[in-house]
Amino acid sequence: MRATVMYGAGDVRVEHVPDAKLQLPTDAVVRVLRACICGSDLHPYHQMAPSREGTPMGHEFLGVVEELGASVSGLRKGDVVIAPFAYSDNTCEFCREGLHTSCRNGGFWASGGVGGAQAEAVRVPQAQGTLVKVAVGEDSALLPSLLTLSDVYGTGYHAAFKAGVTPRTTVTVIGDGAVGLMAVLSARQFGAERIILMGRHQRRTDLGREYGATDVVAERGPEGIARVLDLTRGDGTHVVIEAVGYPDAYDMAVGVVRPGGVISRVGVPQYDNAPVGFGSLFGPNITLTGGPAPARAYIERLLPGVLEGKVHPGKVFDRTVSLDEVPAGYRAMDKREALKVLVRP
Amino acid sequence: MRATVMYGAGDVRVEHVPDAKLQLPTDAVVRVLRACICGSDLHPYHQMAPSREGTPMGHEFLGVVEELGASVSGLRKGDVVIAPFAYSDNTCEFCREGLHTSCRNGGFWASGGVGGAQAEAVRVPQAQGTLVKVAVGEDSALLPSLLTLSDVYGTGYHAAFKAGVTPRTTVTVIGDGAVGLMAVLSARQFGAERIILMGRHQRRTDLGREYGATDVVAERGPEGIARVLDLTRGDGTHVVIEAVGYPDAYDMAVGVVRPGGVISRVGVPQYDNAPVGFGSLFGPNITLTGGPAPARAYIERLLPGVLEGKVHPGKVFDRTVSLDEVPAGYRAMDKREALKVLVRP
């Protein structure tokens, strides 16, 4: 089959690899209907050291069950299923607590012998716990929105959920990428009436307004901080969702969070250390939360809104490519020509 | 009047200073019945650069109202009152949210022209919002326990409250100082059934057991982490309360917190930056919270238990000194000969 492999920064190839096959009785093989390129895929695209073996790419997909291991129940061949960006047994105590990313039997796509999703097919470990069946056809117009449940919608939702957004909390979202926009949508769903979106790509911030942003701040750094403080009588917002992952975004979050407030991070941090002392987090009693979203925990919760057409998270996809065009998709996202690229193998 | 002034590391003096006097109609003057020396006072005791003017010391006290500004109501001369370690108007939106340490009209003792509490008397700004009257006599045996509401009990309570301790959460408390022990007491009050206390001074950890600690770990660093993981089937505890403030305590907190758990800091951090990246907080979805306790917010809540004799937080005081003996009190705490020193001016 064909699959996407990254060999180093800027070096993405679509190649023939061994077919995805059942290895364990808990596995399934899923033919990929739709996958996509994630903002977090751009981190290795910028930084990965050259590698002979390369690494498979892609962690967001929905597809059709092709094969099922002997111990998988509740699924049938031909089912259309959503796969969250981590696999999990959905039964261990971490899963029961809603932290599927720390599942005792879980893991992540494109590592540890499991393939990536920017491919024709994927072996799915812990298939029974991981895959969520959806009653739509293989050509449903809802596929893009359903695909966001694999990662970006669940990730934006996680940010708002962990931050404790309510109708009484003001919110700043840092970053107008797909996750930032999904955080806007999610904060609105939690009832937030004031949502400030920090981003400078008007096509994206326009979609952010559609999702519920009440204010857009295009400035960054100290100017961006000053602008948000101006909008909030000098106090900042109760919640800041950091959907970027770079140190300057962290610093902006510290700059615009209200005393007693929460910074919720869902941008994968490209740094190890950051300010947490008296002058940043401690003195004003700021809470820092977030992490990789247990997307699996949120799929059932978010699915009805998508199926009923109440929300349209799939609008974050503004380009569709074939599998062969995946390298061009990376380039388009890297150059900010595309917000988020849908892959249709 | 006499008051304690610090002139540099290790240089604490008790001197004659101008009497505490009303300056604003919102002020009161309180004669100090009991004050104490705080673990956080040891930070300047170790680090303060030499100073000609010196800085007044002490931020925990209870006393008797001696004078009242014209606009203060609800208090009378002769009232016995508790003063939290920050003054506040108790009416602004931050105070109404329970964040009195960020009060719009608030501040801290021993700074900005306000004296310290290791003194004969103190001018109390925002007296109406700050002081809490208690119906006990000037010689009540409850004074030491009541005094802990000024800081250490409220601070331990804040740590447990911000961490969301419940009967279902396991807890590690790092540090067997007065705040750590109050955190144990508070976690127990929130219903925690498993409380691991990390400390190596047996007199203190014995008191910790009395307050509710179920396990004591004397080891520190990697050995201490390994010991807590052993006690928790390799997972760590849902909540870690960090009541020290040094980087190695932060690292221990990261080492023993369970995926999805909370690190709640109430030890004043003696560092600016710390690990918060994928390998420490982000990957396992750890929440970092805490800060200076809004002690004022908790006084009414914690007072009944103290007055009814259900809890005995005053046991943290294991030495009493006169005002003249305050420098000896600093030495005793610095040498760990005393857990916490009560000052009786």
Tab-separated table of N, CA and C in Angstrom, chain A residues 171-306:
chain	number	residue	atom	x	y	z
A	171	VAL	N	-12.689	34.726	27.701
A	171	VAL	CA	-11.719	33.789	27.119
A	171	VAL	C	-10.856	34.499	26.079
A	172	THR	N	-9.558	34.255	26.118
A	172	THR	CA	-8.681	34.613	25.007
A	172	THR	C	-8.175	33.319	24.383
A	173	VAL	N	-8.213	33.233	23.061
A	173	VAL	CA	-7.628	32.100	22.350
A	173	VAL	C	-6.426	32.615	21.576
A	174	ILE	N	-5.258	32.057	21.868
A	174	ILE	CA	-4.031	32.460	21.174
A	174	ILE	C	-3.767	31.472	20.051
A	175	GLY	N	-3.841	31.957	18.814
A	175	GLY	CA	-3.569	31.106	17.661
A	175	GLY	C	-4.813	30.905	16.815
A	176	ASP	N	-4.687	31.210	15.523
A	176	ASP	CA	-5.836	31.068	14.621
A	176	ASP	C	-5.681	29.862	13.696
A	177	GLY	N	-4.897	28.888	14.133
A	177	GLY	CA	-4.858	27.605	13.425
A	177	GLY	C	-6.142	26.825	13.704
A	178	ALA	N	-6.204	25.619	13.152
A	178	ALA	CA	-7.434	24.832	13.284
A	178	ALA	C	-7.779	24.577	14.752
A	179	VAL	N	-6.774	24.298	15.574
A	179	VAL	CA	-7.065	24.031	16.991
A	179	VAL	C	-7.567	25.301	17.683
A	180	GLY	N	-6.956	26.431	17.390
A	180	GLY	CA	-7.429	27.688	17.973
A	180	GLY	C	-8.883	27.949	17.608
A	181	LEU	N	-9.207	27.717	16.336
A	181	LEU	CA	-10.590	27.956	15.896
A	181	LEU	C	-11.559	26.978	16.571
A	182	MET	N	-11.121	25.748	16.741
A	182	MET	CA	-11.962	24.765	17.438
A	182	MET	C	-12.101	25.119	18.917
A	183	ALA	N	-11.080	25.764	19.464
A	183	ALA	CA	-11.177	26.222	20.853
A	183	ALA	C	-12.208	27.338	20.971
A	184	VAL	N	-12.245	28.210	19.960
A	184	VAL	CA	-13.277	29.257	19.941
A	184	VAL	C	-14.664	28.610	19.913
A	185	LEU	N	-14.839	27.678	18.985
A	185	LEU	CA	-16.128	26.984	18.860
A	185	LEU	C	-16.515	26.320	20.184
A	186	SER	N	-15.549	25.673	20.814
A	186	SER	CA	-15.832	24.943	22.047
A	186	SER	C	-16.132	25.893	23.204
A	187	ALA	N	-15.363	26.976	23.298
A	187	ALA	CA	-15.620	27.950	24.369
A	187	ALA	C	-17.032	28.508	24.229
A	188	ARG	N	-17.436	28.738	22.994
A	188	ARG	CA	-18.799	29.221	22.753
A	188	ARG	C	-19.824	28.178	23.197
A	189	GLN	N	-19.503	26.902	22.915
A	189	GLN	CA	-20.427	25.830	23.325
A	189	GLN	C	-20.552	25.743	24.839
A	190	PHE	N	-19.471	26.087	25.538
A	190	PHE	CA	-19.534	26.116	27.008
A	190	PHE	C	-20.196	27.402	27.513
A	191	GLY	N	-20.601	28.265	26.596
A	191	GLY	CA	-21.391	29.426	26.987
A	191	GLY	C	-20.640	30.734	27.075
A	192	ALA	N	-19.330	30.729	26.786
A	192	ALA	CA	-18.565	31.978	26.895
A	192	ALA	C	-19.167	33.045	25.989
A	193	GLU	N	-19.341	34.228	26.535
A	193	GLU	CA	-19.948	35.314	25.750
A	193	GLU	C	-18.914	36.290	25.232
A	194	ARG	N	-17.721	36.252	25.799
A	194	ARG	CA	-16.656	37.141	25.340
A	194	ARG	C	-15.459	36.271	24.979
A	195	ILE	N	-15.143	36.198	23.710
A	195	ILE	CA	-14.033	35.373	23.244
A	195	ILE	C	-13.140	36.225	22.353
A	196	ILE	N	-11.926	36.473	22.820
A	196	ILE	CA	-10.954	37.264	22.062
A	196	ILE	C	-10.031	36.297	21.331
A	197	LEU	N	-9.990	36.400	20.022
A	197	LEU	CA	-9.131	35.521	19.218
A	197	LEU	C	-7.893	36.298	18.790
A	198	MET	N	-6.717	35.789	19.157
A	198	MET	CA	-5.472	36.419	18.740
A	198	MET	C	-4.944	35.680	17.514
A	199	GLY	N	-4.978	36.373	16.372
A	199	GLY	CA	-4.509	35.768	15.130
A	199	GLY	C	-4.444	36.841	14.066
A	200	ARG	N	-3.661	36.607	13.044
A	200	ARG	CA	-3.450	37.689	12.082
A	200	ARG	C	-3.732	37.278	10.647
A	201	HIS	N	-4.406	36.133	10.468
A	201	HIS	CA	-4.761	35.720	9.118
A	201	HIS	C	-6.263	35.907	8.970
A	202	GLN	N	-6.648	36.920	8.208
A	202	GLN	CA	-8.049	37.322	8.256
A	202	GLN	C	-9.017	36.219	7.833
A	203	ARG	N	-8.603	35.388	6.865
A	203	ARG	CA	-9.495	34.312	6.455
A	203	ARG	C	-9.802	33.411	7.649
A	204	ARG	N	-8.777	33.218	8.472
A	204	ARG	CA	-8.951	32.350	9.631
A	204	ARG	C	-9.737	33.041	10.736
A	205	THR	N	-9.389	34.281	10.989
A	205	THR	CA	-10.098	34.973	12.081
A	205	THR	C	-11.556	35.232	11.686
A	206	ASP	N	-11.830	35.366	10.378
A	206	ASP	CA	-13.235	35.476	9.955
A	206	ASP	C	-13.999	34.203	10.327
A	207	LEU	N	-13.366	33.057	10.093
A	207	LEU	CA	-14.000	31.795	10.493
A	207	LEU	C	-14.123	31.741	12.020
A	208	GLY	N	-13.120	32.288	12.705
A	208	GLY	CA	-13.177	32.375	14.161
A	208	GLY	C	-14.387	33.186	14.623
A	209	ARG	N	-14.648	34.289	13.942
A	209	ARG	CA	-15.838	35.088	14.290
A	209	ARG	C	-17.111	34.274	14.063
A	210	GLU	N	-17.113	33.524	12.965
A	210	GLU	CA	-18.277	32.682	12.678
A	210	GLU	C	-18.479	31.660	13.808
A	211	TYR	N	-17.360	31.161	14.360
A	211	TYR	CA	-17.440	30.159	15.435
A	211	TYR	C	-17.744	30.781	16.800
A	212	GLY	N	-17.668	32.113	16.895
A	212	GLY	CA	-18.057	32.708	18.176
A	212	GLY	C	-17.118	33.759	18.733
A	213	ALA	N	-16.005	34.029	18.055
A	213	ALA	CA	-15.093	35.061	18.571
A	213	ALA	C	-15.793	36.416	18.520
A	214	THR	N	-15.703	37.183	19.607
A	214	THR	CA	-16.327	38.505	19.654
A	214	THR	C	-15.328	39.606	19.333
A	215	ASP	N	-14.046	39.325	19.501
A	215	ASP	CA	-12.995	40.306	19.226
A	215	ASP	C	-11.830	39.580	18.572
A	216	VAL	N	-11.147	40.272	17.684
A	216	VAL	CA	-9.948	39.708	17.068
A	216	VAL	C	-8.795	40.670	17.330
A	217	VAL	N	-7.681	40.126	17.800
A	217	VAL	CA	-6.478	40.935	18.022
A	217	VAL	C	-5.390	40.396	17.106
A	218	ALA	N	-4.965	41.219	16.171
A	218	ALA	CA	-3.968	40.788	15.190
A	218	ALA	C	-2.550	41.013	15.703
A	219	GLU	N	-2.398	41.916	16.669
A	219	GLU	CA	-1.058	42.217	17.179
A	219	GLU	C	-0.524	41.033	17.975
A	220	ARG	N	0.807	40.960	18.059
A	220	ARG	CA	1.447	39.895	18.835
A	220	ARG	C	2.378	40.522	19.874
A	221	GLY	N	2.952	39.678	20.711
A	221	GLY	CA	3.947	40.127	21.683
A	221	GLY	C	3.366	41.197	22.602
A	222	PRO	N	4.222	42.111	23.063
A	222	PRO	CA	3.767	43.138	24.021
A	222	PRO	C	2.586	43.958	23.478
A	223	GLU	N	2.559	44.203	22.160
A	223	GLU	CA	1.444	44.976	21.599
A	223	GLU	C	0.135	44.185	21.674
A	224	GLY	N	0.250	42.894	21.400
A	224	GLY	CA	-0.941	42.043	21.499
A	224	GLY	C	-1.454	41.988	22.927
A	225	ILE	N	-0.518	41.865	23.880
A	225	ILE	CA	-0.901	41.845	25.294
A	225	ILE	C	-1.611	43.149	25.662
A	226	ALA	N	-1.014	44.266	25.258
A	226	ALA	CA	-1.597	45.569	25.588
A	226	ALA	C	-3.002	45.700	25.010
A	227	ARG	N	-3.182	45.167	23.809
A	227	ARG	CA	-4.488	45.266	23.145
A	227	ARG	C	-5.549	44.471	23.921
A	228	VAL	N	-5.188	43.265	24.354
A	228	VAL	CA	-6.153	42.445	25.113
A	228	VAL	C	-6.453	43.106	26.461
A	229	LEU	N	-5.422	43.661	27.095
A	229	LEU	CA	-5.659	44.338	28.379
A	229	LEU	C	-6.574	45.545	28.176
A	230	ASP	N	-6.374	46.270	27.053
A	230	ASP	CA	-7.268	47.388	26.739
A	230	ASP	C	-8.721	46.926	26.646
A	231	LEU	N	-8.891	45.761	26.045
A	231	LEU	CA	-10.254	45.242	25.823
A	231	LEU	C	-10.892	44.726	27.102
A	232	THR	N	-10.074	44.567	28.163
A	232	THR	CA	-10.580	43.936	29.388
A	232	THR	C	-10.301	44.819	30.608
A	233	ARG	N	-10.369	46.092	30.452
A	233	ARG	CA	-10.169	47.056	31.539
A	233	ARG	C	-8.879	46.800	32.312
A	234	GLY	N	-7.884	46.316	31.599
A	234	GLY	CA	-6.587	46.110	32.242
A	234	GLY	C	-6.413	44.802	32.974
A	235	ASP	N	-7.452	43.979	33.016
A	235	ASP	CA	-7.405	42.771	33.842
A	235	ASP	C	-6.982	41.506	33.104
A	236	GLY	N	-7.211	41.433	31.796
A	236	GLY	CA	-7.032	40.164	31.089
A	236	GLY	C	-8.281	39.305	31.216
A	237	THR	N	-8.227	38.110	30.643
A	237	THR	CA	-9.406	37.230	30.653
A	237	THR	C	-9.226	36.080	31.638
A	238	HIS	N	-10.353	35.565	32.117
A	238	HIS	CA	-10.341	34.464	33.080
A	238	HIS	C	-9.621	33.234	32.518
A	239	VAL	N	-9.833	33.004	31.237
A	239	VAL	CA	-9.265	31.827	30.592
A	239	VAL	C	-8.420	32.271	29.406
A	240	VAL	N	-7.262	31.661	29.255
A	240	VAL	CA	-6.468	31.832	28.038
A	240	VAL	C	-6.169	30.446	27.489
A	241	ILE	N	-6.541	30.232	26.247
A	241	ILE	CA	-6.245	28.963	25.581
A	241	ILE	C	-5.070	29.197	24.647
A	242	GLU	N	-4.003	28.445	24.885
A	242	GLU	CA	-2.766	28.622	24.120
A	242	GLU	C	-2.695	27.485	23.106
A	243	ALA	N	-2.934	27.809	21.838
A	243	ALA	CA	-3.059	26.798	20.795
A	243	ALA	C	-1.954	26.933	19.764
A	244	VAL	N	-0.746	27.238	20.231
A	244	VAL	CA	0.376	27.435	19.313
A	244	VAL	C	1.528	26.508	19.691
A	245	GLY	N	2.090	26.726	20.888
A	245	GLY	CA	3.154	25.836	21.350
A	245	GLY	C	4.535	26.451	21.378
A	246	TYR	N	4.647	27.722	20.969
A	246	TYR	CA	5.953	28.377	21.023
A	246	TYR	C	6.072	29.249	22.281
A	247	PRO	N	7.327	29.493	22.706
A	247	PRO	CA	7.520	30.273	23.932
A	247	PRO	C	6.853	31.649	23.896
A	248	ASP	N	6.825	32.308	22.729
A	248	ASP	CA	6.219	33.647	22.733
A	248	ASP	C	4.708	33.568	22.950
A	249	ALA	N	4.113	32.458	22.543
A	249	ALA	CA	2.682	32.278	22.806
A	249	ALA	C	2.442	32.055	24.301
A	250	TYR	N	3.352	31.314	24.935
A	250	TYR	CA	3.266	31.132	26.398
A	250	TYR	C	3.366	32.486	27.097
A	251	ASP	N	4.323	33.294	26.656
A	251	ASP	CA	4.504	34.606	27.285
A	251	ASP	C	3.268	35.489	27.085
A	252	MET	N	2.668	35.396	25.902
A	252	MET	CA	1.438	36.164	25.681
A	252	MET	C	0.340	35.676	26.611
A	253	ALA	N	0.258	34.366	26.787
A	253	ALA	CA	-0.771	33.809	27.676
A	253	ALA	C	-0.602	34.365	29.090
A	254	VAL	N	0.640	34.373	29.574
A	254	VAL	CA	0.901	34.919	30.915
A	254	VAL	C	0.524	36.401	30.963
A	255	GLY	N	0.737	37.078	29.849
A	255	GLY	CA	0.476	38.523	29.811
A	255	GLY	C	-0.992	38.894	29.806
A	256	VAL	N	-1.851	38.011	29.306
A	256	VAL	CA	-3.262	38.389	29.149
A	256	VAL	C	-4.192	37.632	30.091
A	257	VAL	N	-3.636	36.796	30.968
A	257	VAL	CA	-4.524	36.044	31.867
A	257	VAL	C	-4.838	36.883	33.107
A	258	ARG	N	-6.064	36.824	33.528
A	258	ARG	CA	-6.543	37.588	34.677
A	258	ARG	C	-6.047	36.937	35.968
A	259	PRO	N	-5.753	37.721	37.004
A	259	PRO	CA	-5.400	37.106	38.288
A	259	PRO	C	-6.440	36.058	38.694
A	260	GLY	N	-5.959	34.919	39.148
A	260	GLY	CA	-6.862	33.819	39.505
A	260	GLY	C	-7.311	32.997	38.327
A	261	GLY	N	-6.838	33.342	37.120
A	261	GLY	CA	-7.325	32.689	35.905
A	261	GLY	C	-6.568	31.414	35.548
A	262	VAL	N	-6.895	30.903	34.357
A	262	VAL	CA	-6.369	29.624	33.893
A	262	VAL	C	-5.754	29.779	32.510
A	263	ILE	N	-4.541	29.266	32.344
A	263	ILE	CA	-3.948	29.109	31.018
A	263	ILE	C	-4.075	27.635	30.650
A	264	SER	N	-4.744	27.361	29.545
A	264	SER	CA	-4.956	25.983	29.107
A	264	SER	C	-4.204	25.787	27.794
A	265	ARG	N	-3.209	24.899	27.837
A	265	ARG	CA	-2.348	24.724	26.660
A	265	ARG	C	-2.756	23.490	25.867
A	266	VAL	N	-2.934	23.654	24.580
A	266	VAL	CA	-3.109	22.499	23.711
A	266	VAL	C	-2.183	22.541	22.501
A	267	GLY	N	-1.436	23.623	22.364
A	267	GLY	CA	-0.361	23.625	21.374
A	267	GLY	C	0.794	22.829	21.947
A	268	VAL	N	1.287	21.855	21.196
A	268	VAL	CA	2.362	21.010	21.740
A	268	VAL	C	3.589	21.876	22.006
A	269	PRO	N	4.020	21.974	23.269
A	269	PRO	CA	5.088	22.923	23.597
A	269	PRO	C	6.413	22.562	22.936
A	270	GLN	N	6.990	23.521	22.247
A	270	GLN	CA	8.291	23.360	21.598
A	270	GLN	C	9.374	23.921	22.513
A	271	TYR	N	9.209	23.710	23.805
A	271	TYR	CA	10.143	24.193	24.811
A	271	TYR	C	9.987	23.293	26.028
A	272	ASP	N	11.012	23.277	26.861
A	272	ASP	CA	10.923	22.481	28.086
A	272	ASP	C	10.625	23.352	29.307
A	273	ASN	N	11.385	24.436	29.455
A	273	ASN	CA	11.221	25.299	30.627
A	273	ASN	C	10.478	26.578	30.253
A	274	ALA	N	9.784	27.123	31.215
A	274	ALA	CA	9.071	28.388	30.994
A	274	ALA	C	8.869	29.066	32.338
A	275	PRO	N	8.532	30.368	32.316
A	275	PRO	CA	8.326	31.095	33.578
A	275	PRO	C	7.110	30.569	34.341
A	276	VAL	N	7.333	30.244	35.619
A	276	VAL	CA	6.259	29.773	36.492
A	276	VAL	C	6.381	30.390	37.886
A	277	GLY	N	7.290	31.357	38.048
A	277	GLY	CA	7.613	31.876	39.376
A	277	GLY	C	6.625	32.908	39.892
A	278	PHE	N	7.073	33.680	40.880
A	278	PHE	CA	6.170	34.622	41.538
A	278	PHE	C	5.625	35.659	40.562
A	279	GLY	N	6.473	36.124	39.656
A	279	GLY	CA	6.057	37.192	38.754
A	279	GLY	C	5.182	36.748	37.600
A	280	SER	N	5.127	35.458	37.341
A	280	SER	CA	4.336	34.985	36.193
A	280	SER	C	3.075	34.265	36.670
A	281	LEU	N	3.229	33.039	37.154
A	281	LEU	CA	2.050	32.254	37.533
A	281	LEU	C	1.715	32.340	39.021
A	282	PHE	N	2.732	32.263	39.878
A	282	PHE	CA	2.468	32.054	41.305
A	282	PHE	C	1.786	33.265	41.958
A	283	GLY	N	2.383	34.425	41.794
A	283	GLY	CA	1.863	35.614	42.489
A	283	GLY	C	0.385	35.850	42.235
A	284	PRO	N	-0.032	35.841	40.961
A	284	PRO	CA	-1.456	36.063	40.679
A	284	PRO	C	-2.309	34.788	40.714
A	285	ASN	N	-1.801	33.709	41.277
A	285	ASN	CA	-2.605	32.486	41.420
A	285	ASN	C	-3.149	31.976	40.078
A	286	ILE	N	-2.271	31.936	39.080
A	286	ILE	CA	-2.662	31.422	37.769
A	286	ILE	C	-2.536	29.901	37.743
A	287	THR	N	-3.513	29.243	37.168
A	287	THR	CA	-3.460	27.803	36.969
A	287	THR	C	-3.033	27.507	35.535
A	288	LEU	N	-2.082	26.568	35.401
A	288	LEU	CA	-1.620	26.133	34.081
A	288	LEU	C	-2.113	24.710	33.865
A	289	THR	N	-2.881	24.508	32.806
A	289	THR	CA	-3.407	23.168	32.583
A	289	THR	C	-3.317	22.809	31.101
A	290	GLY	N	-3.866	21.672	30.734
A	290	GLY	CA	-3.860	21.248	29.335
A	290	GLY	C	-2.900	20.107	29.081
A	291	GLY	N	-2.833	19.730	27.819
A	291	GLY	CA	-2.015	18.601	27.406
A	291	GLY	C	-2.646	17.987	26.168
A	292	PRO	N	-2.120	16.831	25.747
A	292	PRO	CA	-2.712	16.161	24.586
A	292	PRO	C	-4.155	15.780	24.917
A	293	ALA	N	-5.052	16.096	24.033
A	293	ALA	CA	-6.470	15.846	24.318
A	293	ALA	C	-6.782	14.357	24.271
A	294	PRO	N	-7.488	13.845	25.265
A	294	PRO	CA	-8.031	12.494	25.147
A	294	PRO	C	-9.236	12.540	24.211
A	295	ALA	N	-8.954	12.678	22.919
A	295	ALA	CA	-10.027	12.897	21.935
A	295	ALA	C	-11.098	11.814	22.039
A	296	ARG	N	-10.654	10.587	22.342
A	296	ARG	CA	-11.619	9.479	22.453
A	296	ARG	C	-12.716	9.780	23.467
A	297	ALA	N	-12.334	10.502	24.539
A	297	ALA	CA	-13.291	10.774	25.620
A	297	ALA	C	-14.417	11.686	25.165
A	298	TYR	N	-14.157	12.463	24.111
A	298	TYR	CA	-15.111	13.505	23.743
A	298	TYR	C	-15.948	13.153	22.504
A	299	ILE	N	-15.601	12.066	21.814
A	299	ILE	CA	-16.261	11.808	20.530
A	299	ILE	C	-17.771	11.654	20.695
A	300	GLU	N	-18.193	10.789	21.623
A	300	GLU	CA	-19.641	10.600	21.782
A	300	GLU	C	-20.341	11.901	22.178
A	301	ARG	N	-19.648	12.723	22.965
A	301	ARG	CA	-20.250	13.970	23.432
A	301	ARG	C	-20.439	14.968	22.291
A	302	LEU	N	-19.473	14.991	21.378
A	302	LEU	CA	-19.485	16.007	20.320
A	302	LEU	C	-20.169	15.531	19.046
A	303	LEU	N	-20.343	14.225	18.924
A	303	LEU	CA	-20.887	13.655	17.697
A	303	LEU	C	-22.290	14.156	17.366
A	304	PRO	N	-23.219	14.215	18.323
A	304	PRO	CA	-24.582	14.621	17.959
A	304	PRO	C	-24.631	15.998	17.302
A	305	GLY	N	-23.889	16.946	17.818
A	305	GLY	CA	-23.897	18.288	17.237
A	305	GLY	C	-23.448	18.290	15.787
A	306	VAL	N	-22.463	17.426	15.491
A	306	VAL	CA	-21.972	17.336	14.105
A	306	VAL	C	-23.014	16.652	13.223
